[in-house]
Amino acid sequence: MKTIIPIHEVKINTAPNDSFFETYEAKFKALADRKRLQIMNELTQRGKTCVCDLCDIVEMAQSKLSYHLKILLDANLITKEIIGTWSYYEINNSAVNGLLSEELCCIFRPSRS
């Protein structure tokens, strides 16, 4: 049987440093845009999707879409696979799950001694 630890009892192993905060800052900045949130939602619903299809889905020219996709890629929130001449994108589930992780939540809660 799996033991469930209440979230307020979960502690991170080391004190967060600048690199830790920079990583999350980049991810949240990438998500702080309505169009990028729409792209993330579409990829969540559709799975791996060709950039040519994404242009139609989000009603955006490929040049503008590429700009937004690069920001999401740089933040490691999506992945890219090139098949032939087309680029396919999908959600990086581990990175997205990390945004909702106990590790991140716990740096905003006082530790209980």
PDB file of N, CA and C in Angstrom:
ATOM      1  N   MET A   1       0.840  -1.169   0.000  1.00  0.00           N
ATOM      2  CA  MET A   1       0.000   0.000   0.000  1.00  0.00           C
ATOM      3  C   MET A   1       0.891   1.239   0.000  1.00  0.00           C
ATOM      4  N   LYS A   2       0.528   2.213  -0.774  1.00  0.00           N
ATOM      5  CA  LYS A   2       1.279   3.450  -0.898  1.00  0.00           C
ATOM      6  C   LYS A   2       0.965   4.373   0.275  1.00  0.00           C
ATOM      7  N   THR A   3       2.013   4.925   0.874  1.00  0.00           N
ATOM      8  CA  THR A   3       1.837   5.871   1.965  1.00  0.00           C
ATOM      9  C   THR A   3       1.672   7.264   1.392  1.00  0.00           C
ATOM     10  N   ILE A   4       0.663   7.950   1.843  1.00  0.00           N
ATOM     11  CA  ILE A   4       0.426   9.312   1.386  1.00  0.00           C
ATOM     12  C   ILE A   4       0.918  10.270   2.462  1.00  0.00           C
ATOM     13  N   ILE A   5       1.818  11.160   2.045  1.00  0.00           N
ATOM     14  CA  ILE A   5       2.365  12.152   2.969  1.00  0.00           C
ATOM     15  C   ILE A   5       1.655  13.470   2.706  1.00  0.00           C
ATOM     16  N   PRO A   6       1.070  14.068   3.744  1.00  0.00           N
ATOM     17  CA  PRO A   6       0.414  15.364   3.532  1.00  0.00           C
ATOM     18  C   PRO A   6       1.398  16.369   2.958  1.00  0.00           C
ATOM     19  N   ILE A   7       0.925  17.207   2.065  1.00  0.00           N
ATOM     20  CA  ILE A   7       1.788  18.140   1.349  1.00  0.00           C
ATOM     21  C   ILE A   7       2.577  19.033   2.294  1.00  0.00           C
ATOM     22  N   HIS A   8       2.007  19.411   3.437  1.00  0.00           N
ATOM     23  CA  HIS A   8       2.720  20.300   4.349  1.00  0.00           C
ATOM     24  C   HIS A   8       3.895  19.608   5.030  1.00  0.00           C
ATOM     25  N   GLU A   9       3.979  18.274   4.924  1.00  0.00           N
ATOM     26  CA  GLU A   9       5.094  17.542   5.513  1.00  0.00           C
ATOM     27  C   GLU A   9       6.192  17.221   4.518  1.00  0.00           C
ATOM     28  N   VAL A  10       5.965  17.485   3.246  1.00  0.00           N
ATOM     29  CA  VAL A  10       6.961  17.215   2.228  1.00  0.00           C
ATOM     30  C   VAL A  10       8.005  18.314   2.268  1.00  0.00           C
ATOM     31  N   LYS A  11       9.261  17.930   2.285  1.00  0.00           N
ATOM     32  CA  LYS A  11      10.338  18.911   2.322  1.00  0.00           C
ATOM     33  C   LYS A  11      11.269  18.665   1.153  1.00  0.00           C
ATOM     34  N   ILE A  12      11.799  19.731   0.585  1.00  0.00           N
ATOM     35  CA  ILE A  12      12.775  19.558  -0.477  1.00  0.00           C
ATOM     36  C   ILE A  12      14.126  19.300   0.164  1.00  0.00           C
ATOM     37  N   ASN A  13      14.980  18.551  -0.531  1.00  0.00           N
ATOM     38  CA  ASN A  13      16.248  18.103   0.024  1.00  0.00           C
ATOM     39  C   ASN A  13      17.255  19.219   0.238  1.00  0.00           C
ATOM     40  N   THR A  14      17.265  20.209  -0.617  1.00  0.00           N
ATOM     41  CA  THR A  14      18.229  21.285  -0.494  1.00  0.00           C
ATOM     42  C   THR A  14      17.512  22.615  -0.596  1.00  0.00           C
ATOM     43  N   ALA A  15      18.162  23.635  -0.093  1.00  0.00           N
ATOM     44  CA  ALA A  15      17.583  24.973  -0.200  1.00  0.00           C
ATOM     45  C   ALA A  15      17.617  25.406  -1.656  1.00  0.00           C
ATOM     46  N   PRO A  16      16.543  25.995  -2.145  1.00  0.00           N
ATOM     47  CA  PRO A  16      16.528  26.473  -3.537  1.00  0.00           C
ATOM     48  C   PRO A  16      17.625  27.514  -3.767  1.00  0.00           C
ATOM     49  N   ASN A  17      18.252  27.446  -4.934  1.00  0.00           N
ATOM     50  CA  ASN A  17      19.275  28.427  -5.287  1.00  0.00           C
ATOM     51  C   ASN A  17      18.798  29.224  -6.504  1.00  0.00           C
ATOM     52  N   ASP A  18      19.643  30.147  -6.971  1.00  0.00           N
ATOM     53  CA  ASP A  18      19.258  30.993  -8.100  1.00  0.00           C
ATOM     54  C   ASP A  18      18.900  30.180  -9.338  1.00  0.00           C
ATOM     55  N   SER A  19      19.645  29.124  -9.601  1.00  0.00           N
ATOM     56  CA  SER A  19      19.382  28.290 -10.775  1.00  0.00           C
ATOM     57  C   SER A  19      17.991  27.662 -10.698  1.00  0.00           C
ATOM     58  N   PHE A  20      17.625  27.214  -9.524  1.00  0.00           N
ATOM     59  CA  PHE A  20      16.304  26.620  -9.298  1.00  0.00           C
ATOM     60  C   PHE A  20      15.217  27.637  -9.654  1.00  0.00           C
ATOM     61  N   PHE A  21      15.362  28.860  -9.126  1.00  0.00           N
ATOM     62  CA  PHE A  21      14.362  29.891  -9.377  1.00  0.00           C
ATOM     63  C   PHE A  21      14.360  30.333 -10.835  1.00  0.00           C
ATOM     64  N   GLU A  22      15.524  30.412 -11.474  1.00  0.00           N
ATOM     65  CA  GLU A  22      15.602  30.804 -12.881  1.00  0.00           C
ATOM     66  C   GLU A  22      14.861  29.824 -13.771  1.00  0.00           C
ATOM     67  N   THR A  23      14.990  28.540 -13.463  1.00  0.00           N
ATOM     68  CA  THR A  23      14.306  27.508 -14.243  1.00  0.00           C
ATOM     69  C   THR A  23      12.795  27.729 -14.206  1.00  0.00           C
ATOM     70  N   TYR A  24      12.256  27.915 -13.016  1.00  0.00           N
ATOM     71  CA  TYR A  24      10.813  28.110 -12.890  1.00  0.00           C
ATOM     72  C   TYR A  24      10.382  29.465 -13.433  1.00  0.00           C
ATOM     73  N   GLU A  25      11.214  30.469 -13.293  1.00  0.00           N
ATOM     74  CA  GLU A  25      10.899  31.781 -13.840  1.00  0.00           C
ATOM     75  C   GLU A  25      10.697  31.686 -15.358  1.00  0.00           C
ATOM     76  N   ALA A  26      11.595  30.991 -16.040  1.00  0.00           N
ATOM     77  CA  ALA A  26      11.489  30.838 -17.498  1.00  0.00           C
ATOM     78  C   ALA A  26      10.212  30.099 -17.883  1.00  0.00           C
ATOM     79  N   LYS A  27       9.879  29.077 -17.127  1.00  0.00           N
ATOM     80  CA  LYS A  27       8.670  28.304 -17.440  1.00  0.00           C
ATOM     81  C   LYS A  27       7.410  29.152 -17.255  1.00  0.00           C
ATOM     82  N   PHE A  28       7.343  29.876 -16.156  1.00  0.00           N
ATOM     83  CA  PHE A  28       6.155  30.688 -15.912  1.00  0.00           C
ATOM     84  C   PHE A  28       6.077  31.870 -16.864  1.00  0.00           C
ATOM     85  N   LYS A  29       7.204  32.445 -17.237  1.00  0.00           N
ATOM     86  CA  LYS A  29       7.192  33.519 -18.241  1.00  0.00           C
ATOM     87  C   LYS A  29       6.672  32.987 -19.571  1.00  0.00           C
ATOM     88  N   ALA A  30       7.081  31.779 -19.925  1.00  0.00           N
ATOM     89  CA  ALA A  30       6.620  31.180 -21.179  1.00  0.00           C
ATOM     90  C   ALA A  30       5.108  30.965 -21.163  1.00  0.00           C
ATOM     91  N   LEU A  31       4.573  30.668 -20.001  1.00  0.00           N
ATOM     92  CA  LEU A  31       3.138  30.426 -19.896  1.00  0.00           C
ATOM     93  C   LEU A  31       2.326  31.709 -19.729  1.00  0.00           C
ATOM     94  N   ALA A  32       2.994  32.828 -19.518  1.00  0.00           N
ATOM     95  CA  ALA A  32       2.296  34.086 -19.247  1.00  0.00           C
ATOM     96  C   ALA A  32       1.875  34.797 -20.538  1.00  0.00           C
ATOM     97  N   ASP A  33       1.306  34.036 -21.446  1.00  0.00           N
ATOM     98  CA  ASP A  33       0.841  34.579 -22.716  1.00  0.00           C
ATOM     99  C   ASP A  33      -0.370  33.761 -23.161  1.00  0.00           C
ATOM    100  N   ARG A  34      -1.425  34.439 -23.534  1.00  0.00           N
ATOM    101  CA  ARG A  34      -2.674  33.764 -23.911  1.00  0.00           C
ATOM    102  C   ARG A  34      -2.483  32.812 -25.092  1.00  0.00           C
ATOM    103  N   LYS A  35      -1.743  33.238 -26.115  1.00  0.00           N
ATOM    104  CA  LYS A  35      -1.550  32.384 -27.297  1.00  0.00           C
ATOM    105  C   LYS A  35      -0.743  31.132 -26.941  1.00  0.00           C
ATOM    106  N   ARG A  36       0.282  31.299 -26.104  1.00  0.00           N
ATOM    107  CA  ARG A  36       1.081  30.118 -25.718  1.00  0.00           C
ATOM    108  C   ARG A  36       0.262  29.168 -24.861  1.00  0.00           C
ATOM    109  N   LEU A  37      -0.609  29.721 -24.023  1.00  0.00           N
ATOM    110  CA  LEU A  37      -1.503  28.854 -23.250  1.00  0.00           C
ATOM    111  C   LEU A  37      -2.451  28.101 -24.186  1.00  0.00           C
ATOM    112  N   GLN A  38      -2.919  28.780 -25.226  1.00  0.00           N
ATOM    113  CA  GLN A  38      -3.788  28.127 -26.206  1.00  0.00           C
ATOM    114  C   GLN A  38      -3.030  27.010 -26.921  1.00  0.00           C
ATOM    115  N   ILE A  39      -1.792  27.275 -27.295  1.00  0.00           N
ATOM    116  CA  ILE A  39      -0.968  26.254 -27.961  1.00  0.00           C
ATOM    117  C   ILE A  39      -0.786  25.063 -27.035  1.00  0.00           C
ATOM    118  N   MET A  40      -0.470  25.326 -25.774  1.00  0.00           N
ATOM    119  CA  MET A  40      -0.289  24.239 -24.802  1.00  0.00           C
ATOM    120  C   MET A  40      -1.573  23.427 -24.648  1.00  0.00           C
ATOM    121  N   ASN A  41      -2.707  24.110 -24.592  1.00  0.00           N
ATOM    122  CA  ASN A  41      -3.976  23.416 -24.466  1.00  0.00           C
ATOM    123  C   ASN A  41      -4.248  22.533 -25.676  1.00  0.00           C
ATOM    124  N   GLU A  42      -4.006  23.051 -26.863  1.00  0.00           N
ATOM    125  CA  GLU A  42      -4.233  22.262 -28.072  1.00  0.00           C
ATOM    126  C   GLU A  42      -3.321  21.030 -28.104  1.00  0.00           C
ATOM    127  N   LEU A  43      -2.060  21.208 -27.733  1.00  0.00           N
ATOM    128  CA  LEU A  43      -1.143  20.069 -27.715  1.00  0.00           C
ATOM    129  C   LEU A  43      -1.548  19.046 -26.654  1.00  0.00           C
ATOM    130  N   THR A  44      -2.081  19.523 -25.557  1.00  0.00           N
ATOM    131  CA  THR A  44      -2.564  18.614 -24.513  1.00  0.00           C
ATOM    132  C   THR A  44      -3.719  17.780 -25.050  1.00  0.00           C
ATOM    133  N   GLN A  45      -4.634  18.416 -25.765  1.00  0.00           N
ATOM    134  CA  GLN A  45      -5.812  17.726 -26.287  1.00  0.00           C
ATOM    135  C   GLN A  45      -5.478  16.802 -27.458  1.00  0.00           C
ATOM    136  N   ARG A  46      -4.557  17.212 -28.319  1.00  0.00           N
ATOM    137  CA  ARG A  46      -4.296  16.500 -29.568  1.00  0.00           C
ATOM    138  C   ARG A  46      -3.096  15.567 -29.526  1.00  0.00           C
ATOM    139  N   GLY A  47      -2.195  15.771 -28.590  1.00  0.00           N
ATOM    140  CA  GLY A  47      -0.953  15.000 -28.604  1.00  0.00           C
ATOM    141  C   GLY A  47      -0.012  15.573 -29.651  1.00  0.00           C
ATOM    142  N   LYS A  48       0.892  14.748 -30.139  1.00  0.00           N
ATOM    143  CA  LYS A  48       1.889  15.210 -31.117  1.00  0.00           C
ATOM    144  C   LYS A  48       1.189  15.787 -32.343  1.00  0.00           C
ATOM    145  N   THR A  49       1.539  17.040 -32.669  1.00  0.00           N
ATOM    146  CA  THR A  49       0.846  17.754 -33.746  1.00  0.00           C
ATOM    147  C   THR A  49       1.857  18.444 -34.651  1.00  0.00           C
ATOM    148  N   CYS A  50       1.611  18.356 -35.942  1.00  0.00           N
ATOM    149  CA  CYS A  50       2.463  19.001 -36.935  1.00  0.00           C
ATOM    150  C   CYS A  50       2.272  20.511 -36.877  1.00  0.00           C
ATOM    151  N   VAL A  51       3.362  21.237 -37.080  1.00  0.00           N
ATOM    152  CA  VAL A  51       3.300  22.691 -37.076  1.00  0.00           C
ATOM    153  C   VAL A  51       2.329  23.193 -38.147  1.00  0.00           C
ATOM    154  N   CYS A  52       2.242  22.495 -39.263  1.00  0.00           N
ATOM    155  CA  CYS A  52       1.324  22.919 -40.329  1.00  0.00           C
ATOM    156  C   CYS A  52      -0.127  22.874 -39.854  1.00  0.00           C
ATOM    157  N   ASP A  53      -0.465  21.883 -39.030  1.00  0.00           N
ATOM    158  CA  ASP A  53      -1.818  21.795 -38.481  1.00  0.00           C
ATOM    159  C   ASP A  53      -2.032  22.822 -37.371  1.00  0.00           C
ATOM    160  N   LEU A  54      -0.998  23.063 -36.569  1.00  0.00           N
ATOM    161  CA  LEU A  54      -1.119  24.039 -35.488  1.00  0.00           C
ATOM    162  C   LEU A  54      -1.428  25.436 -36.009  1.00  0.00           C
ATOM    163  N   CYS A  55      -0.860  25.774 -37.160  1.00  0.00           N
ATOM    164  CA  CYS A  55      -1.128  27.091 -37.761  1.00  0.00           C
ATOM    165  C   CYS A  55      -2.623  27.297 -37.957  1.00  0.00           C
ATOM    166  N   ASP A  56      -3.287  26.285 -38.479  1.00  0.00           N
ATOM    167  CA  ASP A  56      -4.738  26.381 -38.712  1.00  0.00           C
ATOM    168  C   ASP A  56      -5.511  26.346 -37.400  1.00  0.00           C
ATOM    169  N   ILE A  57      -5.073  25.497 -36.488  1.00  0.00           N
ATOM    170  CA  ILE A  57      -5.783  25.320 -35.219  1.00  0.00           C
ATOM    171  C   ILE A  57      -5.794  26.611 -34.404  1.00  0.00           C
ATOM    172  N   VAL A  58      -4.641  27.262 -34.301  1.00  0.00           N
ATOM    173  CA  VAL A  58      -4.552  28.482 -33.479  1.00  0.00           C
ATOM    174  C   VAL A  58      -4.695  29.755 -34.313  1.00  0.00           C
ATOM    175  N   GLU A  59      -4.971  29.579 -35.595  1.00  0.00           N
ATOM    176  CA  GLU A  59      -5.192  30.691 -36.521  1.00  0.00           C
ATOM    177  C   GLU A  59      -4.068  31.728 -36.436  1.00  0.00           C
ATOM    178  N   MET A  60      -2.867  31.242 -36.762  1.00  0.00           N
ATOM    179  CA  MET A  60      -1.681  32.082 -36.664  1.00  0.00           C
ATOM    180  C   MET A  60      -0.743  31.749 -37.810  1.00  0.00           C
ATOM    181  N   ALA A  61      -0.106  32.759 -38.356  1.00  0.00           N
ATOM    182  CA  ALA A  61       0.887  32.535 -39.403  1.00  0.00           C
ATOM    183  C   ALA A  61       2.052  31.730 -38.829  1.00  0.00           C
ATOM    184  N   GLN A  62       2.681  30.923 -39.684  1.00  0.00           N
ATOM    185  CA  GLN A  62       3.738  30.045 -39.205  1.00  0.00           C
ATOM    186  C   GLN A  62       4.897  30.820 -38.570  1.00  0.00           C
ATOM    187  N   SER A  63       5.209  32.000 -39.075  1.00  0.00           N
ATOM    188  CA  SER A  63       6.306  32.789 -38.501  1.00  0.00           C
ATOM    189  C   SER A  63       5.993  33.206 -37.062  1.00  0.00           C
ATOM    190  N   LYS A  64       4.764  33.645 -36.790  1.00  0.00           N
ATOM    191  CA  LYS A  64       4.362  34.016 -35.427  1.00  0.00           C
ATOM    192  C   LYS A  64       4.279  32.785 -34.533  1.00  0.00           C
ATOM    193  N   LEU A  65       3.741  31.709 -35.079  1.00  0.00           N
ATOM    194  CA  LEU A  65       3.637  30.472 -34.318  1.00  0.00           C
ATOM    195  C   LEU A  65       5.022  29.966 -33.934  1.00  0.00           C
ATOM    196  N   SER A  66       5.960  30.034 -34.855  1.00  0.00           N
ATOM    197  CA  SER A  66       7.329  29.582 -34.575  1.00  0.00           C
ATOM    198  C   SER A  66       7.950  30.361 -33.425  1.00  0.00           C
ATOM    199  N   TYR A  67       7.660  31.655 -33.362  1.00  0.00           N
ATOM    200  CA  TYR A  67       8.147  32.493 -32.261  1.00  0.00           C
ATOM    201  C   TYR A  67       7.648  31.948 -30.920  1.00  0.00           C
ATOM    202  N   HIS A  68       6.359  31.668 -30.823  1.00  0.00           N
ATOM    203  CA  HIS A  68       5.772  31.164 -29.586  1.00  0.00           C
ATOM    204  C   HIS A  68       6.267  29.751 -29.262  1.00  0.00           C
ATOM    205  N   LEU A  69       6.386  28.919 -30.276  1.00  0.00           N
ATOM    206  CA  LEU A  69       6.874  27.558 -30.052  1.00  0.00           C
ATOM    207  C   LEU A  69       8.310  27.569 -29.532  1.00  0.00           C
ATOM    208  N   LYS A  70       9.137  28.475 -30.033  1.00  0.00           N
ATOM    209  CA  LYS A  70      10.519  28.566 -29.566  1.00  0.00           C
ATOM    210  C   LYS A  70      10.577  28.925 -28.087  1.00  0.00           C
ATOM    211  N   ILE A  71       9.734  29.833 -27.660  1.00  0.00           N
ATOM    212  CA  ILE A  71       9.697  30.195 -26.239  1.00  0.00           C
ATOM    213  C   ILE A  71       9.300  28.998 -25.390  1.00  0.00           C
ATOM    214  N   LEU A  72       8.298  28.257 -25.841  1.00  0.00           N
ATOM    215  CA  LEU A  72       7.873  27.058 -25.106  1.00  0.00           C
ATOM    216  C   LEU A  72       8.957  25.981 -25.123  1.00  0.00           C
ATOM    217  N   LEU A  73       9.646  25.848 -26.256  1.00  0.00           N
ATOM    218  CA  LEU A  73      10.760  24.889 -26.346  1.00  0.00           C
ATOM    219  C   LEU A  73      11.905  25.282 -25.424  1.00  0.00           C
ATOM    220  N   ASP A  74      12.266  26.558 -25.428  1.00  0.00           N
ATOM    221  CA  ASP A  74      13.359  27.030 -24.582  1.00  0.00           C
ATOM    222  C   ASP A  74      13.063  26.825 -23.103  1.00  0.00           C
ATOM    223  N   ALA A  75      11.786  26.890 -22.742  1.00  0.00           N
ATOM    224  CA  ALA A  75      11.370  26.654 -21.362  1.00  0.00           C
ATOM    225  C   ALA A  75      11.184  25.162 -21.079  1.00  0.00           C
ATOM    226  N   ASN A  76      11.420  24.335 -22.084  1.00  0.00           N
ATOM    227  CA  ASN A  76      11.308  22.878 -21.965  1.00  0.00           C
ATOM    228  C   ASN A  76       9.884  22.406 -21.649  1.00  0.00           C
ATOM    229  N   LEU A  77       8.898  23.190 -22.036  1.00  0.00           N
ATOM    230  CA  LEU A  77       7.506  22.817 -21.791  1.00  0.00           C
ATOM    231  C   LEU A  77       6.930  21.963 -22.910  1.00  0.00           C
ATOM    232  N   ILE A  78       7.551  22.015 -24.085  1.00  0.00           N
ATOM    233  CA  ILE A  78       7.145  21.169 -25.199  1.00  0.00           C
ATOM    234  C   ILE A  78       8.400  20.533 -25.801  1.00  0.00           C
ATOM    235  N   THR A  79       8.182  19.503 -26.594  1.00  0.00           N
ATOM    236  CA  THR A  79       9.278  18.862 -27.308  1.00  0.00           C
ATOM    237  C   THR A  79       9.001  18.948 -28.800  1.00  0.00           C
ATOM    238  N   LYS A  80      10.068  18.794 -29.570  1.00  0.00           N
ATOM    239  CA  LYS A  80       9.971  18.899 -31.024  1.00  0.00           C
ATOM    240  C   LYS A  80      10.608  17.664 -31.646  1.00  0.00           C
ATOM    241  N   GLU A  81       9.921  17.120 -32.643  1.00  0.00           N
ATOM    242  CA  GLU A  81      10.456  15.998 -33.408  1.00  0.00           C
ATOM    243  C   GLU A  81      10.314  16.349 -34.886  1.00  0.00           C
ATOM    244  N   ILE A  82      11.401  16.213 -35.618  1.00  0.00           N
ATOM    245  CA  ILE A  82      11.370  16.486 -37.051  1.00  0.00           C
ATOM    246  C   ILE A  82      11.186  15.159 -37.784  1.00  0.00           C
ATOM    247  N   ILE A  83      10.139  15.106 -38.586  1.00  0.00           N
ATOM    248  CA  ILE A  83       9.848  13.919 -39.392  1.00  0.00           C
ATOM    249  C   ILE A  83       9.764  14.399 -40.838  1.00  0.00           C
ATOM    250  N   GLY A  84      10.746  13.982 -41.633  1.00  0.00           N
ATOM    251  CA  GLY A  84      10.811  14.472 -43.005  1.00  0.00           C
ATOM    252  C   GLY A  84      11.104  15.953 -42.993  1.00  0.00           C
ATOM    253  N   THR A  85      10.218  16.722 -43.612  1.00  0.00           N
ATOM    254  CA  THR A  85      10.414  18.166 -43.649  1.00  0.00           C
ATOM    255  C   THR A  85       9.534  18.904 -42.634  1.00  0.00           C
ATOM    256  N   TRP A  86       8.770  18.174 -41.835  1.00  0.00           N
ATOM    257  CA  TRP A  86       7.831  18.790 -40.905  1.00  0.00           C
ATOM    258  C   TRP A  86       8.286  18.640 -39.465  1.00  0.00           C
ATOM    259  N   SER A  87       7.949  19.635 -38.670  1.00  0.00           N
ATOM    260  CA  SER A  87       8.219  19.607 -37.232  1.00  0.00           C
ATOM    261  C   SER A  87       6.933  19.267 -36.498  1.00  0.00           C
ATOM    262  N   TYR A  88       7.047  18.344 -35.556  1.00  0.00           N
ATOM    263  CA  TYR A  88       5.916  17.928 -34.730  1.00  0.00           C
ATOM    264  C   TYR A  88       6.211  18.299 -33.284  1.00  0.00           C
ATOM    265  N   TYR A  89       5.204  18.823 -32.612  1.00  0.00           N
ATOM    266  CA  TYR A  89       5.364  19.285 -31.242  1.00  0.00           C
ATOM    267  C   TYR A  89       4.420  18.527 -30.330  1.00  0.00           C
ATOM    268  N   GLU A  90       4.866  18.354 -29.080  1.00  0.00           N
ATOM    269  CA  GLU A  90       3.982  17.785 -28.070  1.00  0.00           C
ATOM    270  C   GLU A  90       4.390  18.280 -26.690  1.00  0.00           C
ATOM    271  N   ILE A  91       3.496  18.128 -25.755  1.00  0.00           N
ATOM    272  CA  ILE A  91       3.723  18.566 -24.378  1.00  0.00           C
ATOM    273  C   ILE A  91       4.841  17.734 -23.752  1.00  0.00           C
ATOM    274  N   ASN A  92       5.706  18.386 -23.012  1.00  0.00           N
ATOM    275  CA  ASN A  92       6.713  17.693 -22.204  1.00  0.00           C
ATOM    276  C   ASN A  92       6.054  17.462 -20.841  1.00  0.00           C
ATOM    277  N   ASN A  93       5.442  16.305 -20.690  1.00  0.00           N
ATOM    278  CA  ASN A  93       4.649  16.019 -19.494  1.00  0.00           C
ATOM    279  C   ASN A  93       5.445  16.130 -18.203  1.00  0.00           C
ATOM    280  N   SER A  94       6.687  15.677 -18.199  1.00  0.00           N
ATOM    281  CA  SER A  94       7.461  15.740 -16.957  1.00  0.00           C
ATOM    282  C   SER A  94       7.719  17.185 -16.544  1.00  0.00           C
ATOM    283  N   ALA A  95       7.969  18.065 -17.497  1.00  0.00           N
ATOM    284  CA  ALA A  95       8.187  19.483 -17.173  1.00  0.00           C
ATOM    285  C   ALA A  95       6.900  20.133 -16.678  1.00  0.00           C
ATOM    286  N   VAL A  96       5.794  19.844 -17.332  1.00  0.00           N
ATOM    287  CA  VAL A  96       4.515  20.414 -16.912  1.00  0.00           C
ATOM    288  C   VAL A  96       4.136  19.879 -15.538  1.00  0.00           C
ATOM    289  N   ASN A  97       4.335  18.595 -15.305  1.00  0.00           N
ATOM    290  CA  ASN A  97       4.046  18.031 -13.990  1.00  0.00           C
ATOM    291  C   ASN A  97       4.926  18.666 -12.918  1.00  0.00           C
ATOM    292  N   GLY A  98       6.151  19.031 -13.284  1.00  0.00           N
ATOM    293  CA  GLY A  98       7.048  19.680 -12.343  1.00  0.00           C
ATOM    294  C   GLY A  98       6.550  21.042 -11.895  1.00  0.00           C
ATOM    295  N   LEU A  99       5.787  21.712 -12.748  1.00  0.00           N
ATOM    296  CA  LEU A  99       5.222  23.000 -12.361  1.00  0.00           C
ATOM    297  C   LEU A  99       4.180  22.837 -11.262  1.00  0.00           C
ATOM    298  N   LEU A 100       3.611  21.670 -11.199  1.00  0.00           N
ATOM    299  CA  LEU A 100       2.581  21.389 -10.208  1.00  0.00           C
ATOM    300  C   LEU A 100       3.115  20.495  -9.094  1.00  0.00           C
ATOM    301  N   SER A 101       4.432  20.384  -8.994  1.00  0.00           N
ATOM    302  CA  SER A 101       5.056  19.428  -8.099  1.00  0.00           C
ATOM    303  C   SER A 101       5.017  19.844  -6.636  1.00  0.00           C
ATOM    304  N   GLU A 102       5.162  18.864  -5.777  1.00  0.00           N
ATOM    305  CA  GLU A 102       5.262  19.109  -4.352  1.00  0.00           C
ATOM    306  C   GLU A 102       6.526  19.899  -4.046  1.00  0.00           C
ATOM    307  N   GLU A 103       7.589  19.656  -4.836  1.00  0.00           N
ATOM    308  CA  GLU A 103       8.839  20.376  -4.621  1.00  0.00           C
ATOM    309  C   GLU A 103       8.641  21.877  -4.746  1.00  0.00           C
ATOM    310  N   LEU A 104       7.978  22.314  -5.802  1.00  0.00           N
ATOM    311  CA  LEU A 104       7.754  23.741  -6.001  1.00  0.00           C
ATOM    312  C   LEU A 104       6.781  24.280  -4.969  1.00  0.00           C
ATOM    313  N   CYS A 105       5.727  23.548  -4.691  1.00  0.00           N
ATOM    314  CA  CYS A 105       4.745  24.010  -3.707  1.00  0.00           C
ATOM    315  C   CYS A 105       5.384  24.212  -2.340  1.00  0.00           C
ATOM    316  N   CYS A 106       6.305  23.353  -1.994  1.00  0.00           N
ATOM    317  CA  CYS A 106       6.874  23.387  -0.646  1.00  0.00           C
ATOM    318  C   CYS A 106       7.795  24.566  -0.396  1.00  0.00           C
ATOM    319  N   ILE A 107       8.337  25.201  -1.423  1.00  0.00           N
ATOM    320  CA  ILE A 107       9.185  26.354  -1.148  1.00  0.00           C
ATOM    321  C   ILE A 107       8.355  27.555  -0.731  1.00  0.00           C
ATOM    322  N   PHE A 108       7.046  27.477  -0.884  1.00  0.00           N
ATOM    323  CA  PHE A 108       6.170  28.564  -0.479  1.00  0.00           C
ATOM    324  C   PHE A 108       5.415  28.260   0.815  1.00  0.00           C
ATOM    325  N   ARG A 109       5.764  27.171   1.453  1.00  0.00           N
ATOM    326  CA  ARG A 109       5.131  26.823   2.723  1.00  0.00           C
ATOM    327  C   ARG A 109       6.185  26.816   3.817  1.00  0.00           C
ATOM    328  N   PRO A 110       5.858  27.314   4.991  1.00  0.00           N
ATOM    329  CA  PRO A 110       6.849  27.272   6.062  1.00  0.00           C
ATOM    330  C   PRO A 110       7.101  25.825   6.467  1.00  0.00           C
ATOM    331  N   SER A 111       8.358  25.510   6.797  1.00  0.00           N
ATOM    332  CA  SER A 111       8.648  24.142   7.215  1.00  0.00           C
ATOM    333  C   SER A 111       8.170  23.943   8.648  1.00  0.00           C
ATOM    334  N   ARG A 112       7.701  22.779   8.874  1.00  0.00           N
ATOM    335  CA  ARG A 112       7.180  22.421  10.201  1.00  0.00           C
ATOM    336  C   ARG A 112       8.254  21.608  10.916  1.00  0.00           C
ATOM    337  N   SER A 113       8.658  22.062  12.055  1.00  0.00           N
ATOM    338  CA  SER A 113       9.699  21.334  12.805  1.00  0.00           C
ATOM    339  C   SER A 113       9.123  20.518  13.911  1.00  0.00           C
TER     340      SER A 113
END
